[in-house]
Amino acid sequence: MLARLPQSKGFENGDNIMFFGQQYIILHNQGQRGTYFDNGFLKVGGDIEFLHRRVVDFLKDQSLKKLSSMSVSKAKLIGHKVCNVSIKDTKSRWGSCSTLGNINYNWRICMAPLYVIDYLVCHEVCHLKHPDHSAYFWHTLKELCPECDNARKWLKIRGKELYRYI
């Protein structure tokens, strides 16, 4: 898989990034404190040499909040509960679900289109009910996420683009 990954790069001032379906421009201001979204900008304070790390940390933190909320909501729809949600930096998978109800997500998924994020959440949540990829699993997934086929195609074709950010 690594041979097929795009040339890696760090986040830079002026980059356009997608976060949960919204487009933002990274705007560095050394004199400001913190990192936050503001009117189409992802404003990042501190020294410029730490910009990439600050953006990654912020995206991970915000992703954890959003993916946790989405996971709990989707799990309720199929009569299950999520025990814990974690954000990981994996190279070979977008998510995983343990038999204990713990769900892990790759932090980069936050930069995918919203329908792809929704699919991934539904996919992992469906493993709470069906810890396999049986016909029952796929049936439950298609009921929970009608756009699952399109989202799977997007991940297969374009997902590797999200790995450009290290």
mmCIF file with all atom_site columns, C-alpha atoms in Angstrom:
data_model
loop_
_atom_site.group_PDB
_atom_site.id
_atom_site.type_symbol
_atom_site.label_atom_id
_atom_site.label_alt_id
_atom_site.label_comp_id
_atom_site.label_asym_id
_atom_site.label_entity_id
_atom_site.label_seq_id
_atom_site.pdbx_PDB_ins_code
_atom_site.Cartn_x
_atom_site.Cartn_y
_atom_site.Cartn_z
_atom_site.occupancy
_atom_site.B_iso_or_equiv
_atom_site.pdbx_formal_charge
_atom_site.auth_seq_id
_atom_site.auth_comp_id
_atom_site.auth_asym_id
_atom_site.auth_atom_id
_atom_site.pdbx_PDB_model_num
ATOM 1   C CA . MET A 1 1   ? 0.000   0.000   0.000  1.00 0.00 ? 1   MET A CA 1
ATOM 2   C CA . LEU A 1 2   ? 2.769   2.468   0.850  1.00 0.00 ? 2   LEU A CA 1
ATOM 3   C CA . ALA A 1 3   ? 4.118   2.417   -2.724 1.00 0.00 ? 3   ALA A CA 1
ATOM 4   C CA . ARG A 1 4   ? 0.756   3.649   -3.986 1.00 0.00 ? 4   ARG A CA 1
ATOM 5   C CA . LEU A 1 5   ? 0.479   6.525   -1.527 1.00 0.00 ? 5   LEU A CA 1
ATOM 6   C CA . PRO A 1 6   ? 0.834   10.091  -2.808 1.00 0.00 ? 6   PRO A CA 1
ATOM 7   C CA . GLN A 1 7   ? 3.853   12.264  -2.060 1.00 0.00 ? 7   GLN A CA 1
ATOM 8   C CA . SER A 1 8   ? 3.550   13.241  1.591  1.00 0.00 ? 8   SER A CA 1
ATOM 9   C CA . LYS A 1 9   ? 3.520   16.812  2.818  1.00 0.00 ? 9   LYS A CA 1
ATOM 10  C CA . GLY A 1 10  ? 2.789   18.768  5.927  1.00 0.00 ? 10  GLY A CA 1
ATOM 11  C CA . PHE A 1 11  ? 0.017   21.303  6.376  1.00 0.00 ? 11  PHE A CA 1
ATOM 12  C CA . GLU A 1 12  ? 1.106   24.807  5.392  1.00 0.00 ? 12  GLU A CA 1
ATOM 13  C CA . ASN A 1 13  ? -0.179  28.331  5.695  1.00 0.00 ? 13  ASN A CA 1
ATOM 14  C CA . GLY A 1 14  ? -2.661  28.971  2.882  1.00 0.00 ? 14  GLY A CA 1
ATOM 15  C CA . ASP A 1 15  ? -3.542  25.298  2.279  1.00 0.00 ? 15  ASP A CA 1
ATOM 16  C CA . ASN A 1 16  ? -7.165  24.472  1.518  1.00 0.00 ? 16  ASN A CA 1
ATOM 17  C CA . ILE A 1 17  ? -8.459  21.575  3.566  1.00 0.00 ? 17  ILE A CA 1
ATOM 18  C CA . MET A 1 18  ? -11.795 19.831  3.929  1.00 0.00 ? 18  MET A CA 1
ATOM 19  C CA . PHE A 1 19  ? -13.113 19.027  7.395  1.00 0.00 ? 19  PHE A CA 1
ATOM 20  C CA . PHE A 1 20  ? -16.387 17.113  7.702  1.00 0.00 ? 20  PHE A CA 1
ATOM 21  C CA . GLY A 1 21  ? -17.618 18.441  4.381  1.00 0.00 ? 21  GLY A CA 1
ATOM 22  C CA . GLN A 1 22  ? -16.620 22.070  4.965  1.00 0.00 ? 22  GLN A CA 1
ATOM 23  C CA . GLN A 1 23  ? -13.780 23.790  3.118  1.00 0.00 ? 23  GLN A CA 1
ATOM 24  C CA . TYR A 1 24  ? -11.265 25.824  5.156  1.00 0.00 ? 24  TYR A CA 1
ATOM 25  C CA . ILE A 1 25  ? -8.123  27.813  4.406  1.00 0.00 ? 25  ILE A CA 1
ATOM 26  C CA . ILE A 1 26  ? -5.300  27.457  6.908  1.00 0.00 ? 26  ILE A CA 1
ATOM 27  C CA . LEU A 1 27  ? -4.360  30.919  8.170  1.00 0.00 ? 27  LEU A CA 1
ATOM 28  C CA . HIS A 1 28  ? -1.307  31.284  10.399 1.00 0.00 ? 28  HIS A CA 1
ATOM 29  C CA . ASN A 1 29  ? -0.951  34.184  12.810 1.00 0.00 ? 29  ASN A CA 1
ATOM 30  C CA . GLN A 1 30  ? 2.032   33.914  15.122 1.00 0.00 ? 30  GLN A CA 1
ATOM 31  C CA . GLY A 1 31  ? 0.568   36.435  17.565 1.00 0.00 ? 31  GLY A CA 1
ATOM 32  C CA . GLN A 1 32  ? -2.678  34.538  18.090 1.00 0.00 ? 32  GLN A CA 1
ATOM 33  C CA . ARG A 1 33  ? -3.221  31.808  20.647 1.00 0.00 ? 33  ARG A CA 1
ATOM 34  C CA . GLY A 1 34  ? -4.734  28.423  19.896 1.00 0.00 ? 34  GLY A CA 1
ATOM 35  C CA . THR A 1 35  ? -6.213  26.822  16.804 1.00 0.00 ? 35  THR A CA 1
ATOM 36  C CA . TYR A 1 36  ? -9.846  27.238  15.791 1.00 0.00 ? 36  TYR A CA 1
ATOM 37  C CA . PHE A 1 37  ? -12.309 27.515  12.910 1.00 0.00 ? 37  PHE A CA 1
ATOM 38  C CA . ASP A 1 38  ? -13.512 30.994  12.029 1.00 0.00 ? 38  ASP A CA 1
ATOM 39  C CA . ASN A 1 39  ? -15.553 32.009  8.943  1.00 0.00 ? 39  ASN A CA 1
ATOM 40  C CA . GLY A 1 40  ? -14.004 29.572  6.466  1.00 0.00 ? 40  GLY A CA 1
ATOM 41  C CA . PHE A 1 41  ? -10.545 29.717  7.991  1.00 0.00 ? 41  PHE A CA 1
ATOM 42  C CA . LEU A 1 42  ? -8.646  27.355  10.228 1.00 0.00 ? 42  LEU A CA 1
ATOM 43  C CA . LYS A 1 43  ? -6.717  29.889  12.279 1.00 0.00 ? 43  LYS A CA 1
ATOM 44  C CA . VAL A 1 44  ? -3.472  28.628  13.757 1.00 0.00 ? 44  VAL A CA 1
ATOM 45  C CA . GLY A 1 45  ? -1.335  30.506  16.263 1.00 0.00 ? 45  GLY A CA 1
ATOM 46  C CA . GLY A 1 46  ? 2.190   30.037  17.509 1.00 0.00 ? 46  GLY A CA 1
ATOM 47  C CA . ASP A 1 47  ? 5.482   29.658  15.697 1.00 0.00 ? 47  ASP A CA 1
ATOM 48  C CA . ILE A 1 48  ? 5.265   28.660  12.032 1.00 0.00 ? 48  ILE A CA 1
ATOM 49  C CA . GLU A 1 49  ? 7.498   25.600  12.504 1.00 0.00 ? 49  GLU A CA 1
ATOM 50  C CA . PHE A 1 50  ? 4.772   24.055  14.682 1.00 0.00 ? 50  PHE A CA 1
ATOM 51  C CA . LEU A 1 51  ? 1.888   24.790  12.293 1.00 0.00 ? 51  LEU A CA 1
ATOM 52  C CA . HIS A 1 52  ? 1.643   21.259  10.862 1.00 0.00 ? 52  HIS A CA 1
ATOM 53  C CA . ARG A 1 53  ? 1.614   19.596  14.284 1.00 0.00 ? 53  ARG A CA 1
ATOM 54  C CA . ARG A 1 54  ? -0.942  22.092  15.609 1.00 0.00 ? 54  ARG A CA 1
ATOM 55  C CA . VAL A 1 55  ? -3.258  21.456  12.643 1.00 0.00 ? 55  VAL A CA 1
ATOM 56  C CA . VAL A 1 56  ? -2.980  17.665  12.989 1.00 0.00 ? 56  VAL A CA 1
ATOM 57  C CA . ASP A 1 57  ? -3.593  17.813  16.745 1.00 0.00 ? 57  ASP A CA 1
ATOM 58  C CA . PHE A 1 58  ? -6.592  20.097  16.256 1.00 0.00 ? 58  PHE A CA 1
ATOM 59  C CA . LEU A 1 59  ? -8.102  17.919  13.502 1.00 0.00 ? 59  LEU A CA 1
ATOM 60  C CA . LYS A 1 60  ? -7.652  14.816  15.666 1.00 0.00 ? 60  LYS A CA 1
ATOM 61  C CA . ASP A 1 61  ? -9.292  16.488  18.655 1.00 0.00 ? 61  ASP A CA 1
ATOM 62  C CA . GLN A 1 62  ? -12.239 17.830  16.645 1.00 0.00 ? 62  GLN A CA 1
ATOM 63  C CA . SER A 1 63  ? -12.616 14.514  14.789 1.00 0.00 ? 63  SER A CA 1
ATOM 64  C CA . LEU A 1 64  ? -12.817 12.604  18.049 1.00 0.00 ? 64  LEU A CA 1
ATOM 65  C CA . LYS A 1 65  ? -15.712 14.790  19.212 1.00 0.00 ? 65  LYS A CA 1
ATOM 66  C CA . LYS A 1 66  ? -17.617 14.537  15.928 1.00 0.00 ? 66  LYS A CA 1
ATOM 67  C CA . LEU A 1 67  ? -16.971 10.845  15.288 1.00 0.00 ? 67  LEU A CA 1
ATOM 68  C CA . SER A 1 68  ? -17.902 9.955   18.871 1.00 0.00 ? 68  SER A CA 1
ATOM 69  C CA . SER A 1 69  ? -21.214 11.770  18.564 1.00 0.00 ? 69  SER A CA 1
ATOM 70  C CA . MET A 1 70  ? -21.958 10.252  15.153 1.00 0.00 ? 70  MET A CA 1
ATOM 71  C CA . SER A 1 71  ? -21.045 6.757   16.362 1.00 0.00 ? 71  SER A CA 1
ATOM 72  C CA . VAL A 1 72  ? -23.289 6.946   19.420 1.00 0.00 ? 72  VAL A CA 1
ATOM 73  C CA . SER A 1 73  ? -26.209 8.242   17.318 1.00 0.00 ? 73  SER A CA 1
ATOM 74  C CA . LYS A 1 74  ? -25.840 5.574   14.634 1.00 0.00 ? 74  LYS A CA 1
ATOM 75  C CA . ALA A 1 75  ? -25.427 2.798   17.214 1.00 0.00 ? 75  ALA A CA 1
ATOM 76  C CA . LYS A 1 76  ? -28.714 3.793   18.856 1.00 0.00 ? 76  LYS A CA 1
ATOM 77  C CA . LEU A 1 77  ? -30.454 3.340   15.513 1.00 0.00 ? 77  LEU A CA 1
ATOM 78  C CA . ILE A 1 78  ? -29.521 -0.347  15.496 1.00 0.00 ? 78  ILE A CA 1
ATOM 79  C CA . GLY A 1 79  ? -30.041 -0.902  19.222 1.00 0.00 ? 79  GLY A CA 1
ATOM 80  C CA . HIS A 1 80  ? -26.394 -0.988  20.302 1.00 0.00 ? 80  HIS A CA 1
ATOM 81  C CA . LYS A 1 81  ? -24.001 1.092   22.378 1.00 0.00 ? 81  LYS A CA 1
ATOM 82  C CA . VAL A 1 82  ? -20.482 2.304   21.719 1.00 0.00 ? 82  VAL A CA 1
ATOM 83  C CA . CYS A 1 83  ? -18.118 1.887   24.655 1.00 0.00 ? 83  CYS A CA 1
ATOM 84  C CA . ASN A 1 84  ? -15.256 4.069   23.460 1.00 0.00 ? 84  ASN A CA 1
ATOM 85  C CA . VAL A 1 85  ? -14.118 5.935   20.357 1.00 0.00 ? 85  VAL A CA 1
ATOM 86  C CA . SER A 1 86  ? -10.448 6.583   19.590 1.00 0.00 ? 86  SER A CA 1
ATOM 87  C CA . ILE A 1 87  ? -8.545  8.379   16.852 1.00 0.00 ? 87  ILE A CA 1
ATOM 88  C CA . LYS A 1 88  ? -5.536  6.553   15.429 1.00 0.00 ? 88  LYS A CA 1
ATOM 89  C CA . ASP A 1 89  ? -2.810  7.170   12.856 1.00 0.00 ? 89  ASP A CA 1
ATOM 90  C CA . THR A 1 90  ? -3.079  3.953   10.865 1.00 0.00 ? 90  THR A CA 1
ATOM 91  C CA . LYS A 1 91  ? -1.611  3.204   7.458  1.00 0.00 ? 91  LYS A CA 1
ATOM 92  C CA . SER A 1 92  ? -3.799  0.312   6.355  1.00 0.00 ? 92  SER A CA 1
ATOM 93  C CA . ARG A 1 93  ? -7.348  0.825   7.588  1.00 0.00 ? 93  ARG A CA 1
ATOM 94  C CA . TRP A 1 94  ? -9.923  3.563   8.014  1.00 0.00 ? 94  TRP A CA 1
ATOM 95  C CA . GLY A 1 95  ? -11.535 2.137   11.091 1.00 0.00 ? 95  GLY A CA 1
ATOM 96  C CA . SER A 1 96  ? -12.006 -0.870  13.321 1.00 0.00 ? 96  SER A CA 1
ATOM 97  C CA . CYS A 1 97  ? -14.454 -2.115  15.914 1.00 0.00 ? 97  CYS A CA 1
ATOM 98  C CA . SER A 1 98  ? -13.606 -4.484  18.753 1.00 0.00 ? 98  SER A CA 1
ATOM 99  C CA . THR A 1 99  ? -15.903 -7.074  20.306 1.00 0.00 ? 99  THR A CA 1
ATOM 100 C CA . LEU A 1 100 ? -15.912 -4.863  23.420 1.00 0.00 ? 100 LEU A CA 1
ATOM 101 C CA . GLY A 1 101 ? -17.637 -2.038  21.515 1.00 0.00 ? 101 GLY A CA 1
ATOM 102 C CA . ASN A 1 102 ? -14.552 0.116   21.058 1.00 0.00 ? 102 ASN A CA 1
ATOM 103 C CA . ILE A 1 103 ? -14.306 1.893   17.710 1.00 0.00 ? 103 ILE A CA 1
ATOM 104 C CA . ASN A 1 104 ? -11.104 3.313   16.226 1.00 0.00 ? 104 ASN A CA 1
ATOM 105 C CA . TYR A 1 105 ? -10.972 5.756   13.324 1.00 0.00 ? 105 TYR A CA 1
ATOM 106 C CA . ASN A 1 106 ? -8.087  6.940   11.189 1.00 0.00 ? 106 ASN A CA 1
ATOM 107 C CA . TRP A 1 107 ? -7.825  10.699  11.802 1.00 0.00 ? 107 TRP A CA 1
ATOM 108 C CA . ARG A 1 108 ? -7.487  11.443  8.066  1.00 0.00 ? 108 ARG A CA 1
ATOM 109 C CA . ILE A 1 109 ? -11.087 10.422  7.381  1.00 0.00 ? 109 ILE A CA 1
ATOM 110 C CA . CYS A 1 110 ? -12.141 13.882  8.599  1.00 0.00 ? 110 CYS A CA 1
ATOM 111 C CA . MET A 1 111 ? -10.933 15.272  5.253  1.00 0.00 ? 111 MET A CA 1
ATOM 112 C CA . ALA A 1 112 ? -13.195 13.002  3.171  1.00 0.00 ? 112 ALA A CA 1
ATOM 113 C CA . PRO A 1 113 ? -16.619 14.069  1.887  1.00 0.00 ? 113 PRO A CA 1
ATOM 114 C CA . LEU A 1 114 ? -19.322 13.917  4.538  1.00 0.00 ? 114 LEU A CA 1
ATOM 115 C CA . TYR A 1 115 ? -21.145 10.972  2.917  1.00 0.00 ? 115 TYR A CA 1
ATOM 116 C CA . VAL A 1 116 ? -17.892 8.963   3.078  1.00 0.00 ? 116 VAL A CA 1
ATOM 117 C CA . ILE A 1 117 ? -17.436 9.788   6.770  1.00 0.00 ? 117 ILE A CA 1
ATOM 118 C CA . ASP A 1 118 ? -21.043 8.766   7.388  1.00 0.00 ? 118 ASP A CA 1
ATOM 119 C CA . TYR A 1 119 ? -20.416 5.467   5.593  1.00 0.00 ? 119 TYR A CA 1
ATOM 120 C CA . LEU A 1 120 ? -17.324 4.715   7.663  1.00 0.00 ? 120 LEU A CA 1
ATOM 121 C CA . VAL A 1 121 ? -19.164 5.445   10.912 1.00 0.00 ? 121 VAL A CA 1
ATOM 122 C CA . CYS A 1 122 ? -22.066 3.245   9.827  1.00 0.00 ? 122 CYS A CA 1
ATOM 123 C CA . HIS A 1 123 ? -19.665 0.490   8.766  1.00 0.00 ? 123 HIS A CA 1
ATOM 124 C CA . GLU A 1 124 ? -17.922 0.385   12.137 1.00 0.00 ? 124 GLU A CA 1
ATOM 125 C CA . VAL A 1 125 ? -21.166 0.706   14.091 1.00 0.00 ? 125 VAL A CA 1
ATOM 126 C CA . CYS A 1 126 ? -22.669 -2.218  12.162 1.00 0.00 ? 126 CYS A CA 1
ATOM 127 C CA . HIS A 1 127 ? -19.803 -4.339  13.478 1.00 0.00 ? 127 HIS A CA 1
ATOM 128 C CA . LEU A 1 128 ? -21.303 -3.859  16.948 1.00 0.00 ? 128 LEU A CA 1
ATOM 129 C CA . LYS A 1 129 ? -24.234 -5.954  15.739 1.00 0.00 ? 129 LYS A CA 1
ATOM 130 C CA . HIS A 1 130 ? -22.414 -8.185  13.244 1.00 0.00 ? 130 HIS A CA 1
ATOM 131 C CA . PRO A 1 131 ? -18.677 -8.640  14.012 1.00 0.00 ? 131 PRO A CA 1
ATOM 132 C CA . ASP A 1 132 ? -18.000 -9.901  10.490 1.00 0.00 ? 132 ASP A CA 1
ATOM 133 C CA . HIS A 1 133 ? -18.742 -9.066  6.866  1.00 0.00 ? 133 HIS A CA 1
ATOM 134 C CA . SER A 1 134 ? -21.639 -11.498 6.496  1.00 0.00 ? 134 SER A CA 1
ATOM 135 C CA . ALA A 1 135 ? -24.730 -10.904 4.383  1.00 0.00 ? 135 ALA A CA 1
ATOM 136 C CA . TYR A 1 136 ? -26.472 -9.737  7.597  1.00 0.00 ? 136 TYR A CA 1
ATOM 137 C CA . PHE A 1 137 ? -23.762 -7.139  8.139  1.00 0.00 ? 137 PHE A CA 1
ATOM 138 C CA . TRP A 1 138 ? -24.079 -5.746  4.596  1.00 0.00 ? 138 TRP A CA 1
ATOM 139 C CA . HIS A 1 139 ? -27.879 -5.709  4.818  1.00 0.00 ? 139 HIS A CA 1
ATOM 140 C CA . THR A 1 140 ? -27.749 -3.743  8.086  1.00 0.00 ? 140 THR A CA 1
ATOM 141 C CA . LEU A 1 141 ? -25.164 -1.366  6.625  1.00 0.00 ? 141 LEU A CA 1
ATOM 142 C CA . LYS A 1 142 ? -27.225 -0.642  3.500  1.00 0.00 ? 142 LYS A CA 1
ATOM 143 C CA . GLU A 1 143 ? -30.260 0.128   5.651  1.00 0.00 ? 143 GLU A CA 1
ATOM 144 C CA . LEU A 1 144 ? -28.244 2.467   7.870  1.00 0.00 ? 144 LEU A CA 1
ATOM 145 C CA . CYS A 1 145 ? -26.275 4.068   5.022  1.00 0.00 ? 145 CYS A CA 1
ATOM 146 C CA . PRO A 1 146 ? -28.043 4.122   1.651  1.00 0.00 ? 146 PRO A CA 1
ATOM 147 C CA . GLU A 1 147 ? -24.985 5.742   -0.011 1.00 0.00 ? 147 GLU A CA 1
ATOM 148 C CA . CYS A 1 148 ? -22.609 3.016   1.147  1.00 0.00 ? 148 CYS A CA 1
ATOM 149 C CA . ASP A 1 149 ? -21.789 1.773   -2.365 1.00 0.00 ? 149 ASP A CA 1
ATOM 150 C CA . ASN A 1 150 ? -20.772 5.244   -3.584 1.00 0.00 ? 150 ASN A CA 1
ATOM 151 C CA . ALA A 1 151 ? -18.792 5.905   -0.411 1.00 0.00 ? 151 ALA A CA 1
ATOM 152 C CA . ARG A 1 152 ? -16.913 2.600   -0.718 1.00 0.00 ? 152 ARG A CA 1
ATOM 153 C CA . LYS A 1 153 ? -16.024 3.475   -4.309 1.00 0.00 ? 153 LYS A CA 1
ATOM 154 C CA . TRP A 1 154 ? -14.789 6.920   -3.247 1.00 0.00 ? 154 TRP A CA 1
ATOM 155 C CA . LEU A 1 155 ? -12.549 5.389   -0.579 1.00 0.00 ? 155 LEU A CA 1
ATOM 156 C CA . LYS A 1 156 ? -11.180 2.803   -2.980 1.00 0.00 ? 156 LYS A CA 1
ATOM 157 C CA . ILE A 1 157 ? -10.403 5.360   -5.706 1.00 0.00 ? 157 ILE A CA 1
ATOM 158 C CA . ARG A 1 158 ? -9.631  8.558   -3.788 1.00 0.00 ? 158 ARG A CA 1
ATOM 159 C CA . GLY A 1 159 ? -8.962  7.478   -0.207 1.00 0.00 ? 159 GLY A CA 1
ATOM 160 C CA . LYS A 1 160 ? -5.208  7.248   -0.687 1.00 0.00 ? 160 LYS A CA 1
ATOM 161 C CA . GLU A 1 161 ? -5.155  11.014  -1.387 1.00 0.00 ? 161 GLU A CA 1
ATOM 162 C CA . LEU A 1 162 ? -5.905  11.602  2.303  1.00 0.00 ? 162 LEU A CA 1
ATOM 163 C CA . TYR A 1 163 ? -2.574  9.979   3.171  1.00 0.00 ? 163 TYR A CA 1
ATOM 164 C CA . ARG A 1 164 ? -0.587  12.828  1.641  1.00 0.00 ? 164 ARG A CA 1
ATOM 165 C CA . TYR A 1 165 ? -0.696  14.489  5.071  1.00 0.00 ? 165 TYR A CA 1
ATOM 166 C CA . ILE A 1 166 ? 1.713   12.801  7.459  1.00 0.00 ? 166 ILE A CA 1
#
